[in-house]
Amino acid sequence: MCGVVYVLVVYQPKILTPTLLPGEEVVMEGLRVYLLPDGRDEGTGLSTGGPTLLPAEGAVFLTSYRIIFKGTPCDPLGACSP
């Protein structure tokens, strides 16, 4: 009897830590997130003219001073599906 074994490798990008300001402390470590477009830009009829930044995958950090997203744009056709 001969069986076939398939191995699925899921690529999880490394969470990059943000650069903090002097005196700023991380309150919550990076939480993996996906930023998705919600259609607000389409409703205005205006074009930003720059590169497409959404969808994006990365991490959100809560610090004593601000909320930071550190990530990169990803393929909208499925390369960054949760």
JSON list of C-alpha atoms in Angstrom, two decimals:
[
{"chain": "A", "resi": 1, "resn": "MET", "atom": "CA", "xyz": [0.00, 0.00, 0.00]},
{"chain": "A", "resi": 2, "resn": "CYS", "atom": "CA", "xyz": [1.43, 3.35, -1.02]},
{"chain": "A", "resi": 3, "resn": "GLY", "atom": "CA", "xyz": [0.15, 6.53, 0.61]},
{"chain": "A", "resi": 4, "resn": "VAL", "atom": "CA", "xyz": [0.66, 10.14, -0.34]},
{"chain": "A", "resi": 5, "resn": "VAL", "atom": "CA", "xyz": [1.48, 12.65, 2.37]},
{"chain": "A", "resi": 6, "resn": "TYR", "atom": "CA", "xyz": [0.92, 16.34, 1.81]},
{"chain": "A", "resi": 7, "resn": "VAL", "atom": "CA", "xyz": [2.64, 18.88, 4.00]},
{"chain": "A", "resi": 8, "resn": "LEU", "atom": "CA", "xyz": [1.18, 22.36, 4.29]},
{"chain": "A", "resi": 9, "resn": "VAL", "atom": "CA", "xyz": [3.69, 25.02, 5.25]},
{"chain": "A", "resi": 10, "resn": "VAL", "atom": "CA", "xyz": [2.14, 28.25, 6.49]},
{"chain": "A", "resi": 11, "resn": "TYR", "atom": "CA", "xyz": [4.46, 31.23, 6.22]},
{"chain": "A", "resi": 12, "resn": "GLN", "atom": "CA", "xyz": [4.13, 33.61, 9.16]},
{"chain": "A", "resi": 13, "resn": "PRO", "atom": "CA", "xyz": [6.20, 36.75, 8.66]},
{"chain": "A", "resi": 14, "resn": "LYS", "atom": "CA", "xyz": [8.31, 37.84, 11.57]},
{"chain": "A", "resi": 15, "resn": "ILE", "atom": "CA", "xyz": [6.77, 40.56, 13.71]},
{"chain": "A", "resi": 16, "resn": "LEU", "atom": "CA", "xyz": [9.04, 43.59, 13.52]},
{"chain": "A", "resi": 17, "resn": "THR", "atom": "CA", "xyz": [9.29, 45.68, 16.66]},
{"chain": "A", "resi": 18, "resn": "PRO", "atom": "CA", "xyz": [8.80, 49.42, 16.17]},
{"chain": "A", "resi": 19, "resn": "THR", "atom": "CA", "xyz": [11.30, 52.10, 17.04]},
{"chain": "A", "resi": 20, "resn": "LEU", "atom": "CA", "xyz": [10.16, 53.82, 20.22]},
{"chain": "A", "resi": 21, "resn": "LEU", "atom": "CA", "xyz": [10.51, 57.43, 21.27]},
{"chain": "A", "resi": 22, "resn": "PRO", "atom": "CA", "xyz": [12.58, 58.36, 24.35]},
{"chain": "A", "resi": 23, "resn": "GLY", "atom": "CA", "xyz": [10.57, 57.46, 27.47]},
{"chain": "A", "resi": 24, "resn": "GLU", "atom": "CA", "xyz": [7.98, 55.48, 25.50]},
{"chain": "A", "resi": 25, "resn": "GLU", "atom": "CA", "xyz": [7.22, 51.95, 26.75]},
{"chain": "A", "resi": 26, "resn": "VAL", "atom": "CA", "xyz": [5.42, 49.04, 25.11]},
{"chain": "A", "resi": 27, "resn": "VAL", "atom": "CA", "xyz": [2.19, 48.33, 27.03]},
{"chain": "A", "resi": 28, "resn": "MET", "atom": "CA", "xyz": [1.02, 45.43, 24.83]},
{"chain": "A", "resi": 29, "resn": "GLU", "atom": "CA", "xyz": [3.29, 43.29, 22.63]},
{"chain": "A", "resi": 30, "resn": "GLY", "atom": "CA", "xyz": [2.59, 42.91, 18.93]},
{"chain": "A", "resi": 31, "resn": "LEU", "atom": "CA", "xyz": [-0.80, 41.51, 17.98]},
{"chain": "A", "resi": 32, "resn": "ARG", "atom": "CA", "xyz": [-0.88, 40.06, 14.46]},
{"chain": "A", "resi": 33, "resn": "VAL", "atom": "CA", "xyz": [-3.42, 41.93, 12.31]},
{"chain": "A", "resi": 34, "resn": "TYR", "atom": "CA", "xyz": [-4.60, 42.34, 8.73]},
{"chain": "A", "resi": 35, "resn": "LEU", "atom": "CA", "xyz": [-5.63, 45.79, 7.50]},
{"chain": "A", "resi": 36, "resn": "LEU", "atom": "CA", "xyz": [-8.33, 45.66, 4.84]},
{"chain": "A", "resi": 37, "resn": "PRO", "atom": "CA", "xyz": [-9.78, 48.49, 2.72]},
{"chain": "A", "resi": 38, "resn": "ASP", "atom": "CA", "xyz": [-13.29, 49.53, 3.78]},
{"chain": "A", "resi": 39, "resn": "GLY", "atom": "CA", "xyz": [-14.25, 51.43, 0.62]},
{"chain": "A", "resi": 40, "resn": "ARG", "atom": "CA", "xyz": [-13.95, 54.99, 1.92]},
{"chain": "A", "resi": 41, "resn": "ASP", "atom": "CA", "xyz": [-11.51, 56.00, -0.84]},
{"chain": "A", "resi": 42, "resn": "GLU", "atom": "CA", "xyz": [-13.84, 54.66, -3.52]},
{"chain": "A", "resi": 43, "resn": "GLY", "atom": "CA", "xyz": [-16.73, 56.80, -2.26]},
{"chain": "A", "resi": 44, "resn": "THR", "atom": "CA", "xyz": [-14.86, 60.09, -2.70]},
{"chain": "A", "resi": 45, "resn": "GLY", "atom": "CA", "xyz": [-13.98, 59.53, -6.33]},
{"chain": "A", "resi": 46, "resn": "LEU", "atom": "CA", "xyz": [-10.46, 60.81, -5.68]},
{"chain": "A", "resi": 47, "resn": "SER", "atom": "CA", "xyz": [-7.28, 58.95, -6.47]},
{"chain": "A", "resi": 48, "resn": "THR", "atom": "CA", "xyz": [-4.39, 59.08, -4.02]},
{"chain": "A", "resi": 49, "resn": "GLY", "atom": "CA", "xyz": [-1.91, 58.65, -6.84]},
{"chain": "A", "resi": 50, "resn": "GLY", "atom": "CA", "xyz": [0.51, 56.64, -4.73]},
{"chain": "A", "resi": 51, "resn": "PRO", "atom": "CA", "xyz": [1.12, 52.94, -4.32]},
{"chain": "A", "resi": 52, "resn": "THR", "atom": "CA", "xyz": [-1.64, 50.72, -2.95]},
{"chain": "A", "resi": 53, "resn": "LEU", "atom": "CA", "xyz": [-0.97, 50.09, 0.74]},
{"chain": "A", "resi": 54, "resn": "LEU", "atom": "CA", "xyz": [-4.01, 47.96, 1.61]},
{"chain": "A", "resi": 55, "resn": "PRO", "atom": "CA", "xyz": [-4.52, 45.13, 2.27]},
{"chain": "A", "resi": 56, "resn": "ALA", "atom": "CA", "xyz": [-1.56, 44.83, 4.61]},
{"chain": "A", "resi": 57, "resn": "GLU", "atom": "CA", "xyz": [-0.37, 42.33, 7.20]},
{"chain": "A", "resi": 58, "resn": "GLY", "atom": "CA", "xyz": [1.69, 43.05, 10.27]},
{"chain": "A", "resi": 59, "resn": "ALA", "atom": "CA", "xyz": [1.30, 43.77, 13.98]},
{"chain": "A", "resi": 60, "resn": "VAL", "atom": "CA", "xyz": [-0.25, 46.43, 16.19]},
{"chain": "A", "resi": 61, "resn": "PHE", "atom": "CA", "xyz": [1.63, 47.63, 19.26]},
{"chain": "A", "resi": 62, "resn": "LEU", "atom": "CA", "xyz": [0.13, 49.63, 22.11]},
{"chain": "A", "resi": 63, "resn": "THR", "atom": "CA", "xyz": [2.62, 51.93, 23.80]},
{"chain": "A", "resi": 64, "resn": "SER", "atom": "CA", "xyz": [2.38, 54.46, 26.59]},
{"chain": "A", "resi": 65, "resn": "TYR", "atom": "CA", "xyz": [2.14, 57.21, 23.95]},
{"chain": "A", "resi": 66, "resn": "ARG", "atom": "CA", "xyz": [0.58, 55.84, 20.73]},
{"chain": "A", "resi": 67, "resn": "ILE", "atom": "CA", "xyz": [-0.76, 52.88, 18.74]},
{"chain": "A", "resi": 68, "resn": "ILE", "atom": "CA", "xyz": [1.71, 51.66, 16.10]},
{"chain": "A", "resi": 69, "resn": "PHE", "atom": "CA", "xyz": [1.08, 49.43, 13.08]},
{"chain": "A", "resi": 70, "resn": "LYS", "atom": "CA", "xyz": [4.24, 47.82, 11.71]},
{"chain": "A", "resi": 71, "resn": "GLY", "atom": "CA", "xyz": [3.69, 45.78, 8.56]},
{"chain": "A", "resi": 72, "resn": "THR", "atom": "CA", "xyz": [3.82, 45.48, 4.80]},
{"chain": "A", "resi": 73, "resn": "PRO", "atom": "CA", "xyz": [1.31, 45.47, 1.93]},
{"chain": "A", "resi": 74, "resn": "CYS", "atom": "CA", "xyz": [0.34, 42.02, 0.69]},
{"chain": "A", "resi": 75, "resn": "ASP", "atom": "CA", "xyz": [-1.25, 40.42, -2.37]},
{"chain": "A", "resi": 76, "resn": "PRO", "atom": "CA", "xyz": [-4.99, 41.25, -2.50]},
{"chain": "A", "resi": 77, "resn": "LEU", "atom": "CA", "xyz": [-5.69, 38.04, -4.41]},
{"chain": "A", "resi": 78, "resn": "GLY", "atom": "CA", "xyz": [-5.14, 35.78, -1.43]},
{"chain": "A", "resi": 79, "resn": "ALA", "atom": "CA", "xyz": [-1.48, 35.76, -0.45]},
{"chain": "A", "resi": 80, "resn": "CYS", "atom": "CA", "xyz": [-2.35, 37.37, 2.88]},
{"chain": "A", "resi": 81, "resn": "SER", "atom": "CA", "xyz": [-5.44, 35.52, 3.99]},
{"chain": "A", "resi": 82, "resn": "PRO", "atom": "CA", "xyz": [-5.85, 35.03, 7.73]}
]
